[in-house]
Tab-separated table of C-alpha atoms in Angstrom:
chain	number	residue	atom	x	y	z
A	37	MET	CA	26.957	-17.358	32.726
A	38	ALA	CA	25.252	-19.164	35.521
A	39	THR	CA	21.704	-20.302	35.368
A	40	THR	CA	20.210	-19.266	38.670
A	41	THR	CA	17.161	-20.889	39.781
A	42	HIS	CA	16.473	-18.398	42.562
A	43	THR	CA	16.628	-14.572	42.171
A	44	GLU	CA	18.144	-13.067	45.187
A	45	VAL	CA	19.085	-9.778	46.343
A	46	PRO	CA	22.623	-8.826	45.739
A	47	GLY	CA	24.716	-9.057	48.622
A	48	GLY	CA	23.180	-12.174	50.152
A	49	GLY	CA	20.509	-11.468	52.717
A	50	LYS	CA	17.178	-12.745	52.847
A	51	PRO	CA	15.300	-13.205	49.535
A	52	GLN	CA	13.212	-9.869	48.525
A	53	PHE	CA	9.612	-9.874	47.841
A	54	PRO	CA	9.737	-11.151	44.354
A	55	PRO	CA	7.346	-8.494	42.637
A	56	PHE	CA	9.701	-5.742	43.947
A	57	ASN	CA	12.782	-7.553	43.000
A	58	GLN	CA	14.233	-4.974	40.292
A	59	GLN	CA	16.796	-7.355	38.982
A	60	THR	CA	13.841	-9.400	37.209
A	61	PHE	CA	12.261	-6.236	35.798
A	62	ALA	CA	14.447	-5.890	32.519
A	63	SER	CA	13.678	-9.550	31.602
A	64	GLN	CA	9.913	-9.127	32.358
A	65	LEU	CA	9.836	-6.014	30.348
A	66	LEU	CA	11.566	-7.405	27.504
A	67	TRP	CA	9.276	-10.479	27.216
A	68	LEU	CA	6.164	-8.549	27.960
A	69	VAL	CA	7.095	-6.415	25.077
A	70	ILE	CA	7.767	-9.333	22.890
A	71	ALA	CA	4.624	-11.223	23.837
A	72	PHE	CA	2.250	-8.143	23.711
A	73	VAL	CA	3.415	-7.054	20.416
A	74	LEU	CA	3.215	-10.431	18.972
A	75	LEU	CA	-0.400	-10.767	20.258
A	76	TYR	CA	-1.258	-7.440	19.147
A	77	LEU	CA	-0.142	-8.056	15.579
A	78	LEU	CA	-1.811	-11.518	15.388
A	79	MET	CA	-5.071	-9.983	16.819
A	80	ALA	CA	-5.082	-6.808	14.773
A	81	ARG	CA	-3.729	-8.234	11.449
A	82	ILE	CA	-5.611	-11.631	11.223
A	83	ALA	CA	-7.813	-12.588	14.023
A	84	LEU	CA	-10.051	-9.767	14.642
A	85	PRO	CA	-10.767	-8.926	10.934
A	86	ARG	CA	-11.536	-12.513	10.530
A	87	VAL	CA	-14.080	-12.590	13.292
A	88	GLY	CA	-15.333	-9.348	12.179
A	89	ARG	CA	-16.022	-10.742	8.849
A	90	ILE	CA	-17.550	-13.990	10.105
A	91	ILE	CA	-19.960	-12.067	12.352
A	92	ALA	CA	-20.908	-9.416	9.433
A	93	SER	CA	-21.323	-12.113	6.848
A	94	ARG	CA	-23.561	-13.908	9.185
A	95	SER	CA	-25.786	-11.023	10.079
A	96	GLU	CA	-25.680	-10.162	6.434
A	97	GLN	CA	-26.947	-13.604	5.557
A	98	ILE	CA	-29.559	-13.592	8.159
A	99	ALA	CA	-30.806	-10.227	7.071
A	100	GLY	CA	-30.904	-11.281	3.559
A	101	HIS	CA	-33.033	-14.586	4.403
A	102	LEU	CA	-35.162	-12.600	6.699
A	103	GLY	CA	-35.876	-10.175	3.870
A	104	GLU	CA	-36.332	-13.040	1.442
A	105	ALA	CA	-38.802	-14.636	3.816
A	106	GLN	CA	-40.804	-11.319	4.347
A	107	LYS	CA	-40.920	-10.910	0.395
A	108	LEU	CA	-42.079	-14.653	-0.036
A	109	LYS	CA	-44.611	-14.018	2.664
A	110	GLU	CA	-46.008	-10.784	1.024
A	111	SER	CA	-46.291	-12.499	-2.283
A	112	THR	CA	-48.046	-15.369	-0.644
A	113	ASP	CA	-50.354	-13.018	1.064
A	114	THR	CA	-51.207	-11.329	-2.203
A	115	ALA	CA	-51.743	-14.665	-3.809
A	116	ILE	CA	-54.129	-15.796	-1.015
A	117	ALA	CA	-55.988	-12.424	-1.383
A	118	THR	CA	-56.299	-12.826	-5.149
A	119	TYR	CA	-57.483	-16.449	-4.857
A	120	GLU	CA	-60.102	-15.367	-2.157
A	121	LYS	CA	-61.280	-12.529	-4.305
A	122	LYS	CA	-61.532	-14.744	-7.392
A	123	LEU	CA	-63.415	-17.386	-5.322
A	124	ALA	CA	-65.853	-14.685	-4.042
A	125	ASP	CA	-66.197	-13.304	-7.555
A	126	ALA	CA	-66.945	-16.900	-9.148
A	127	ARG	CA	-69.284	-17.544	-6.278
A	128	ASN	CA	-71.264	-14.348	-7.001
A	129	ASN	CA	-71.142	-15.161	-10.740
A	130	ALA	CA	-72.467	-18.623	-10.094
A	131	GLN	CA	-75.234	-17.356	-7.924
A	132	MET	CA	-76.217	-14.581	-10.353
A	133	LEU	CA	-76.120	-17.154	-13.250
A	134	ALA	CA	-78.152	-19.746	-11.270
A	135	GLY	CA	-80.612	-16.979	-10.224
A	136	GLN	CA	-80.947	-15.743	-13.696
A	137	THR	CA	-81.323	-19.035	-15.243
A	138	ARG	CA	-83.865	-20.056	-12.642
A	139	ASP	CA	-86.054	-17.042	-13.238
A	140	LYS	CA	-85.816	-17.494	-17.071
A	141	LEU	CA	-86.811	-21.169	-16.668
A	142	MET	CA	-89.506	-20.349	-14.425
A	143	ALA	CA	-90.715	-17.682	-16.610
A	144	GLU	CA	-90.669	-19.928	-19.651
A	145	ALA	CA	-92.599	-22.657	-17.859
A	146	GLU	CA	-95.173	-20.107	-16.722
A	147	GLY	CA	-95.641	-18.999	-20.237
A	148	ARG	CA	-95.955	-22.486	-21.666
A	149	ARG	CA	-98.294	-23.375	-18.868
A	150	LYS	CA	-100.538	-20.345	-19.654
A	151	THR	CA	-100.676	-21.072	-23.349
A	152	LEU	CA	-101.325	-24.734	-22.808
A	153	GLU	CA	-104.051	-23.700	-20.319
A	154	GLY	CA	-105.375	-21.346	-22.743
A	155	GLU	CA	-105.538	-23.994	-25.417
A	156	LEU	CA	-107.001	-26.533	-23.064
A	157	HIS	CA	-109.680	-24.057	-22.177
A	158	GLN	CA	-110.469	-23.283	-25.771
A	159	LYS	CA	-110.682	-26.982	-26.507
A	160	LEU	CA	-112.657	-27.444	-23.515
A	161	GLU	CA	-115.018	-24.742	-24.565
A	162	ALA	CA	-115.222	-26.068	-28.138
A	163	ALA	CA	-115.871	-29.648	-26.702
A	164	GLU	CA	-118.479	-28.268	-24.329
A	165	LYS	CA	-120.170	-26.539	-27.401
A	166	THR	CA	-120.152	-29.622	-29.539
A	167	ILE	CA	-121.456	-31.632	-26.574
A	168	ALA	CA	-124.270	-28.856	-26.313
A	169	ALA	CA	-124.975	-29.060	-30.016
A	170	THR	CA	-124.880	-32.699	-30.029
A	171	LYS	CA	-127.153	-32.973	-27.090
A	172	SER	CA	-129.767	-30.408	-28.496
A	173	ALA	CA	-129.518	-32.355	-31.727
A	174	ALA	CA	-130.189	-35.460	-29.789
A	175	MET	CA	-132.850	-34.094	-27.925
A	176	ALA	CA	-134.629	-32.896	-30.916
A	177	ASN	CA	-134.328	-36.347	-32.595
A	178	VAL	CA	-135.731	-37.761	-29.214
A	179	HIS	CA	-138.538	-35.405	-29.684
A	180	ALA	CA	-139.313	-36.727	-33.248
A	181	ILE	CA	-138.754	-40.454	-32.192
A	182	ALA	CA	-141.138	-39.871	-29.037
A	183	LYS	CA	-143.716	-38.398	-31.223
A	184	ASP	CA	-143.444	-41.023	-33.886
A	185	ALA	CA	-143.342	-43.840	-31.172
A	186	ALA	CA	-146.205	-42.060	-29.324
A	187	ALA	CA	-148.254	-41.781	-32.539
A	188	ALA	CA	-147.572	-45.500	-33.467
A	189	ILE	CA	-148.538	-46.589	-29.802
A	190	VAL	CA	-151.778	-44.565	-29.876
A	191	GLU	CA	-152.576	-45.775	-33.539
A	192	ARG	CA	-152.036	-49.483	-32.471
A	193	LEU	CA	-154.104	-49.044	-29.396
A	194	THR	CA	-156.801	-47.040	-30.562
A	195	GLY	CA	-156.897	-48.004	-34.225
A	196	SER	CA	-157.042	-44.690	-35.321
A	197	PRO	CA	-154.193	-41.793	-35.510
A	198	ALA	CA	-154.499	-39.184	-32.936
A	199	PRO	CA	-154.247	-35.693	-33.864
A	200	GLU	CA	-150.563	-34.546	-34.391
A	201	LYS	CA	-150.997	-31.454	-31.947
A	202	ASP	CA	-152.137	-33.617	-29.024
A	203	ILE	CA	-149.138	-36.004	-29.399
A	204	ALA	CA	-146.674	-33.112	-29.456
A	205	ASP	CA	-148.167	-31.558	-26.451
A	206	ALA	CA	-148.150	-34.735	-24.522
A	207	VAL	CA	-144.415	-35.640	-25.481
A	208	ALA	CA	-143.457	-32.037	-24.521
A	209	ASP	CA	-145.375	-32.404	-21.356
A	210	VAL	CA	-143.669	-35.830	-20.417
A	211	LEU	CA	-140.220	-34.701	-21.368
A	212	LYS	CA	-140.512	-31.627	-19.259
A	213	ARG	CA	-140.834	-33.734	-16.150
B	234	MET	CA	4.102	-24.641	56.032
B	235	ALA	CA	4.678	-23.761	52.341
B	236	ASP	CA	5.957	-20.127	51.904
B	237	PRO	CA	3.003	-18.318	50.165
B	238	ILE	CA	5.571	-15.934	48.509
B	239	HIS	CA	7.410	-18.609	46.746
B	240	GLN	CA	4.932	-18.954	43.843
B	241	PHE	CA	5.924	-15.282	42.923
B	242	GLU	CA	9.501	-15.883	42.333
B	243	ILE	CA	10.807	-15.223	39.018
B	244	LYS	CA	13.068	-18.329	37.691
B	245	ASN	CA	15.367	-17.981	34.982
B	246	ILE	CA	15.072	-20.889	32.450
B	247	VAL	CA	17.726	-19.684	30.152
B	248	THR	CA	19.963	-16.704	30.834
B	249	LEU	CA	20.531	-14.813	27.670
B	250	GLY	CA	22.919	-12.122	28.799
B	251	HIS	CA	23.467	-8.747	30.447
B	252	ILE	CA	22.459	-5.397	29.104
B	253	GLY	CA	23.659	-2.355	31.236
B	254	GLY	CA	24.131	-4.441	34.231
B	255	GLN	CA	20.581	-5.850	33.914
B	256	GLU	CA	20.231	-9.603	33.609
B	257	ILE	CA	18.294	-10.506	30.570
B	258	ALA	CA	16.782	-14.208	30.785
B	259	PHE	CA	13.963	-16.333	29.433
B	260	THR	CA	12.075	-16.718	32.745
B	261	ASN	CA	8.943	-18.747	33.857
B	262	SER	CA	7.091	-15.303	33.526
B	263	ALA	CA	8.303	-15.155	29.899
B	264	LEU	CA	7.038	-18.716	29.285
B	265	TYR	CA	3.605	-17.987	30.738
B	266	MET	CA	3.291	-14.906	28.643
B	267	LEU	CA	3.966	-16.761	25.370
B	268	ILE	CA	1.704	-19.677	26.654
B	269	ALA	CA	-0.974	-17.182	26.866
B	270	VAL	CA	-0.307	-15.761	23.540
B	271	GLY	CA	-0.380	-19.306	22.218
B	272	VAL	CA	-3.689	-20.000	23.865
B	273	ILE	CA	-5.270	-16.805	22.637
B	274	ALA	CA	-3.849	-17.573	19.159
B	275	LEU	CA	-5.317	-20.928	19.215
B	276	LEU	CA	-8.616	-19.585	20.247
B	277	MET	CA	-8.903	-16.590	17.944
B	278	LEU	CA	-7.136	-18.146	14.884
B	279	GLY	CA	-7.420	-21.847	15.213
B	280	ALA	CA	-11.158	-21.892	16.148
B	281	THR	CA	-12.069	-19.450	13.474
B	282	ALA	CA	-10.057	-21.096	10.707
B	283	SER	CA	-13.123	-22.725	9.294
B	284	ARG	CA	-15.228	-19.541	9.251
B	285	SER	CA	-18.351	-21.536	9.914
B	286	LEU	CA	-21.589	-19.860	9.371
B	287	VAL	CA	-22.853	-21.811	12.264
B	288	PRO	CA	-20.071	-21.660	14.816
B	289	GLY	CA	-18.772	-24.425	16.925
B	290	ARG	CA	-18.067	-24.113	20.539
B	291	LEU	CA	-14.655	-22.515	20.260
B	292	GLN	CA	-15.519	-20.312	17.434
B	293	SER	CA	-18.456	-19.168	19.575
B	294	ILE	CA	-16.262	-18.367	22.401
B	295	ALA	CA	-13.932	-16.264	20.039
B	296	GLU	CA	-16.980	-14.501	18.722
B	297	LEU	CA	-18.456	-13.822	21.997
B	298	SER	CA	-15.128	-12.357	23.396
B	299	TYR	CA	-14.954	-10.286	20.002
B	300	GLU	CA	-18.489	-8.972	20.686
B	301	PHE	CA	-18.122	-8.530	24.367
B	302	VAL	CA	-15.011	-6.305	24.130
B	303	ALA	CA	-16.565	-4.407	21.074
B	304	ASP	CA	-19.660	-3.740	22.985
B	305	THR	CA	-17.715	-2.613	26.043
B	306	LEU	CA	-15.519	-0.282	23.968
B	307	ARG	CA	-18.405	0.988	21.934
B	308	SER	CA	-20.678	1.645	25.096
B	309	SER	CA	-17.982	3.784	26.727
B	310	ALA	CA	-16.019	5.465	23.925
B	311	GLY	CA	-18.673	5.374	20.963
B	312	ASN	CA	-17.964	4.436	17.430
B	313	GLU	CA	-14.869	6.502	17.244
B	314	GLY	CA	-13.318	4.436	20.015
B	315	MET	CA	-13.392	1.320	17.624
B	316	LYS	CA	-10.158	2.331	16.138
B	317	PHE	CA	-8.634	1.080	19.474
B	318	PHE	CA	-10.368	-2.102	19.353
B	319	PRO	CA	-7.555	-4.091	18.470
B	320	LEU	CA	-5.433	-2.664	21.486
B	321	VAL	CA	-8.281	-2.968	23.945
B	322	PHE	CA	-9.061	-6.623	22.613
B	323	THR	CA	-5.406	-7.556	23.076
B	324	LEU	CA	-5.231	-5.921	26.514
B	325	PHE	CA	-8.684	-7.782	27.700
B	326	MET	CA	-7.551	-11.184	26.334
B	327	PHE	CA	-4.015	-11.065	27.597
B	328	ILE	CA	-4.781	-10.009	31.045
B	329	LEU	CA	-7.842	-12.455	31.115
B	330	THR	CA	-5.867	-15.302	29.986
B	331	VAL	CA	-2.746	-14.959	32.231
B	332	ASN	CA	-5.167	-14.604	35.265
B	333	MET	CA	-7.006	-17.631	34.251
B	334	ILE	CA	-3.696	-19.561	33.548
B	335	GLY	CA	-2.428	-18.445	36.942
B	336	LEU	CA	-5.315	-20.175	38.624
B	337	ILE	CA	-4.020	-23.416	37.606
B	338	PRO	CA	-2.145	-24.970	40.559
B	339	GLY	CA	1.552	-24.979	40.072
B	340	THR	CA	1.471	-22.155	37.539
B	341	PHE	CA	2.893	-18.738	37.394
B	342	THR	CA	0.668	-15.664	37.264
B	343	VAL	CA	2.213	-12.912	35.020
B	344	THR	CA	-0.062	-10.134	36.362
B	345	SER	CA	1.150	-10.789	39.904
B	346	HIS	CA	4.121	-8.713	39.152
B	347	ILE	CA	3.805	-4.896	39.457
B	348	ILE	CA	6.156	-4.229	36.583
B	349	VAL	CA	3.863	-6.131	34.119
B	350	THR	CA	0.608	-4.369	35.115
B	351	ALA	CA	2.412	-1.014	35.390
B	352	MET	CA	3.689	-1.590	31.917
B	353	LEU	CA	0.180	-2.274	30.483
B	354	ALA	CA	-1.283	0.734	32.509
B	355	LEU	CA	1.441	3.123	31.084
B	356	LEU	CA	0.857	1.821	27.543
B	357	VAL	CA	-2.911	2.954	28.067
B	358	PHE	CA	-1.754	6.163	29.747
B	359	PHE	CA	0.685	7.228	26.965
B	360	THR	CA	-1.698	6.066	24.222
B	361	VAL	CA	-4.244	8.443	25.921
B	362	ILE	CA	-1.850	11.313	26.043
B	363	PHE	CA	-0.328	11.041	22.662
B	364	TYR	CA	-3.744	10.373	20.810
B	365	GLY	CA	-5.405	13.137	22.681
B	366	ILE	CA	-2.846	15.613	21.702
B	367	TYR	CA	-2.525	14.441	18.080
B	368	LYS	CA	-6.360	14.443	17.610
B	369	ASN	CA	-7.442	17.397	19.641
B	370	GLY	CA	-4.158	19.451	19.836
B	371	PHE	CA	-4.406	22.262	22.550
B	372	LYS	CA	-7.950	21.380	23.194
B	373	PHE	CA	-6.767	18.225	24.949
B	374	LEU	CA	-6.065	20.395	28.012
B	375	LYS	CA	-9.838	21.028	28.375
B	376	LEU	CA	-9.778	17.577	29.923
B	377	PHE	CA	-8.406	19.469	33.002
B	378	VAL	CA	-10.817	22.425	32.904
B	379	PRO	CA	-14.491	21.071	33.408
B	380	SER	CA	-16.996	23.665	31.971
B	381	GLY	CA	-19.440	25.634	34.166
B	382	ILE	CA	-16.926	26.043	37.117
B	383	PRO	CA	-16.764	29.300	38.883
B	384	ILE	CA	-13.697	31.041	38.136
B	385	TYR	CA	-12.389	31.317	41.797
B	386	ILE	CA	-12.352	27.551	42.406
B	387	LEU	CA	-10.977	26.735	38.991
B	388	PRO	CA	-7.357	26.591	39.967
B	389	LEU	CA	-8.183	23.912	42.779
B	390	ILE	CA	-10.342	21.864	40.174
B	391	VAL	CA	-7.682	22.012	37.726
B	392	PHE	CA	-5.040	20.826	40.105
B	393	ILE	CA	-7.193	17.955	41.299
B	394	GLU	CA	-7.991	17.014	37.627
B	395	VAL	CA	-4.309	16.940	36.821
B	396	LEU	CA	-3.521	15.079	39.864
B	397	SER	CA	-6.242	12.295	39.296
B	398	PHE	CA	-5.065	12.218	35.658
B	399	LEU	CA	-1.534	11.470	36.693
B	400	SER	CA	-2.537	9.021	39.325
B	401	ARG	CA	-4.443	6.898	36.852
B	402	PRO	CA	-1.707	4.466	35.822
B	403	ILE	CA	-0.819	4.042	39.419
B	404	SER	CA	-4.486	2.983	40.336
B	405	HIS	CA	-4.864	1.228	36.974
B	406	SER	CA	-1.871	-1.086	37.630
B	407	VAL	CA	-1.875	-1.419	41.272
B	408	ARG	CA	-5.590	-2.651	41.223
B	409	LEU	CA	-4.805	-5.472	39.159
B	410	PHE	CA	-1.458	-6.484	40.658
B	411	ALA	CA	-2.779	-6.284	44.066
B	412	ASN	CA	-5.860	-8.355	43.469
B	413	MET	CA	-3.908	-11.179	41.795
B	414	LEU	CA	-1.174	-10.967	44.402
B	415	ALA	CA	-3.562	-11.021	47.424
B	416	GLY	CA	-5.818	-13.758	45.918
B	417	HIS	CA	-3.005	-15.997	45.270
B	418	ILE	CA	-1.409	-15.443	48.619
B	419	THR	CA	-4.903	-16.095	50.341
B	420	LEU	CA	-5.361	-19.412	48.456
B	421	LYS	CA	-1.938	-20.589	49.192
B	422	VAL	CA	-2.101	-19.682	52.905
B	423	PHE	CA	-5.376	-21.724	53.231
B	424	ALA	CA	-4.235	-24.534	51.145
B	425	GLY	CA	-1.158	-24.350	53.468
B	426	PHE	CA	-3.395	-24.929	56.375
B	427	VAL	CA	-4.947	-28.059	54.821
B	428	THR	CA	-1.702	-29.747	54.330
B	429	MET	CA	-0.374	-28.617	57.688
B	430	LEU	CA	-3.439	-29.850	59.691
B	431	GLY	CA	-3.628	-33.041	57.521
B	432	GLY	CA	-0.059	-34.037	58.934
B	433	MET	CA	-1.499	-33.950	62.426
B	434	GLY	CA	-3.309	-37.222	62.628
B	435	PHE	CA	-7.111	-37.722	62.718
B	436	LEU	CA	-8.211	-34.564	64.617
B	437	GLY	CA	-6.020	-32.743	62.033
B	438	TRP	CA	-7.809	-34.264	59.303
B	439	LEU	CA	-11.269	-33.058	60.693
B	440	GLY	CA	-9.755	-29.708	61.393
B	441	ALA	CA	-8.436	-29.406	57.814
B	442	THR	CA	-11.969	-29.795	56.230
B	443	LEU	CA	-12.685	-26.255	57.197
B	444	PRO	CA	-9.628	-24.593	55.260
B	445	LEU	CA	-10.216	-27.114	52.632
B	446	GLY	CA	-13.845	-25.903	51.887
B	447	LEU	CA	-12.466	-22.259	52.289
B	448	THR	CA	-9.964	-23.148	49.685
B	449	VAL	CA	-12.594	-24.467	47.256
B	450	GLY	CA	-14.876	-21.403	47.801
B	451	LEU	CA	-11.874	-19.059	47.403
B	452	THR	CA	-10.800	-20.772	44.017
B	453	ALA	CA	-14.260	-20.152	42.737
B	454	LEU	CA	-13.976	-16.516	44.021
B	455	GLU	CA	-10.554	-16.246	42.369
B	456	PHE	CA	-11.824	-17.229	39.091
B	457	LEU	CA	-14.534	-14.450	39.479
B	458	VAL	CA	-11.740	-11.893	40.460
B	459	ALA	CA	-9.490	-13.039	37.551
B	460	PHE	CA	-12.164	-12.342	35.034
B	461	LEU	CA	-13.508	-9.084	36.850
B	462	GLN	CA	-10.070	-7.602	37.093
B	463	ALA	CA	-9.525	-8.124	33.468
B	464	TYR	CA	-12.686	-6.576	32.767
B	465	VAL	CA	-12.268	-3.674	35.220
B	466	PHE	CA	-8.780	-3.062	33.464
B	467	THR	CA	-10.471	-3.020	30.043
B	468	ILE	CA	-13.311	-0.847	31.019
B	469	LEU	CA	-11.054	1.822	32.641
B	470	THR	CA	-8.939	1.743	29.397
B	471	CYS	CA	-12.081	2.333	27.486
B	472	ILE	CA	-13.114	5.189	29.713
B	473	TYR	CA	-9.489	6.801	29.326
B	474	LEU	CA	-9.531	6.343	25.694
B	475	ASN	CA	-12.873	8.205	25.620
B	476	ASP	CA	-11.066	11.098	27.262
B	477	ALA	CA	-8.611	11.164	24.420
B	478	LEU	CA	-11.408	11.088	22.061
B	479	HIS	CA	-13.678	13.665	23.642
B	480	PRO	CA	-11.630	15.796	26.087
B	481	GLY	CA	-14.657	18.082	26.944
B	482	HIS	CA	-16.509	16.922	29.972
């Protein structure tokens, strides 16, 4: 069996156009079948299922992660919403409480002020009455003292006591002025 | 000037024997087919061995290829078409890889031989026929009878439909084969101009810049063609498989 390096048409002559040289067909067909079947088996049995699994598992994982992220985002949103609601409630409560307390305190203070004022008023009136009584009492004393003094002065000056009625008139007259 | 056809020659590495007068050998074509299988296996098995959740570069390429072919198949043949996913994926990766390897200077392009592309196209053709009949039975023939056609032009339409169905493997295979063949010949011719002119002194050097620039541009174009033809072969496969799944127009 000779190993030919050039494929030539039988019977010599000039070389045929290689793609149409039928002598090479059998070898090419045989090796094409071997190569193609080998490649087909490798791809169909091993490579394609493996690549398919890789892609599927990746998309599964991505979908899973996206779903988880969505879930987490939702729970975050609800947490934020509850937080804000609670915050608003607390603020309202605080405001209400503050208002109530302020009102109560103000009412209390007002009441105390009123009672205090009333008491003071009473005390003032009582004091005024006492003053007036004391004053009238004093005035009455002044009358008597003035009369006594006037009688004593007149007696010393004139040597004789003046009639009581004249003295009383004169004192009343002076005090009136 | 270098012979632009030389690159397509099948060279025997080891002659294995003769069957029915046909020489069976391990050839450069076979070597590159197996290299392609090795490269794809390395990408799809080696790069995915760690099964990383966050893929590295190679695992990304493997996953991108997977999803690219899966999307192509699903968009033209629906979810039922996914039972052909291994076949379509193998076809796409095999054609793409041998096309790309063929663009490395000095290598051999497996898909530049009509027998290879014809074999692949016939594989799709017979898969469509057998699966179409297995799944739809007699209804598979509805593929050739579009609904809503007036009865008097129906025979003509059926004739055209049958003819176009039968010519599918031809256009399917020749498109890939001719693109790869023509692209590599063009590249070789322009690259040949560079060496030819380069051997002609200073003026030749100047003149060689034009074909050199063209060769660079053509190489980029050929990378596009290598991918595009693999994609076209794949999407036509998907469309034909869709016919097997849903023969009614």
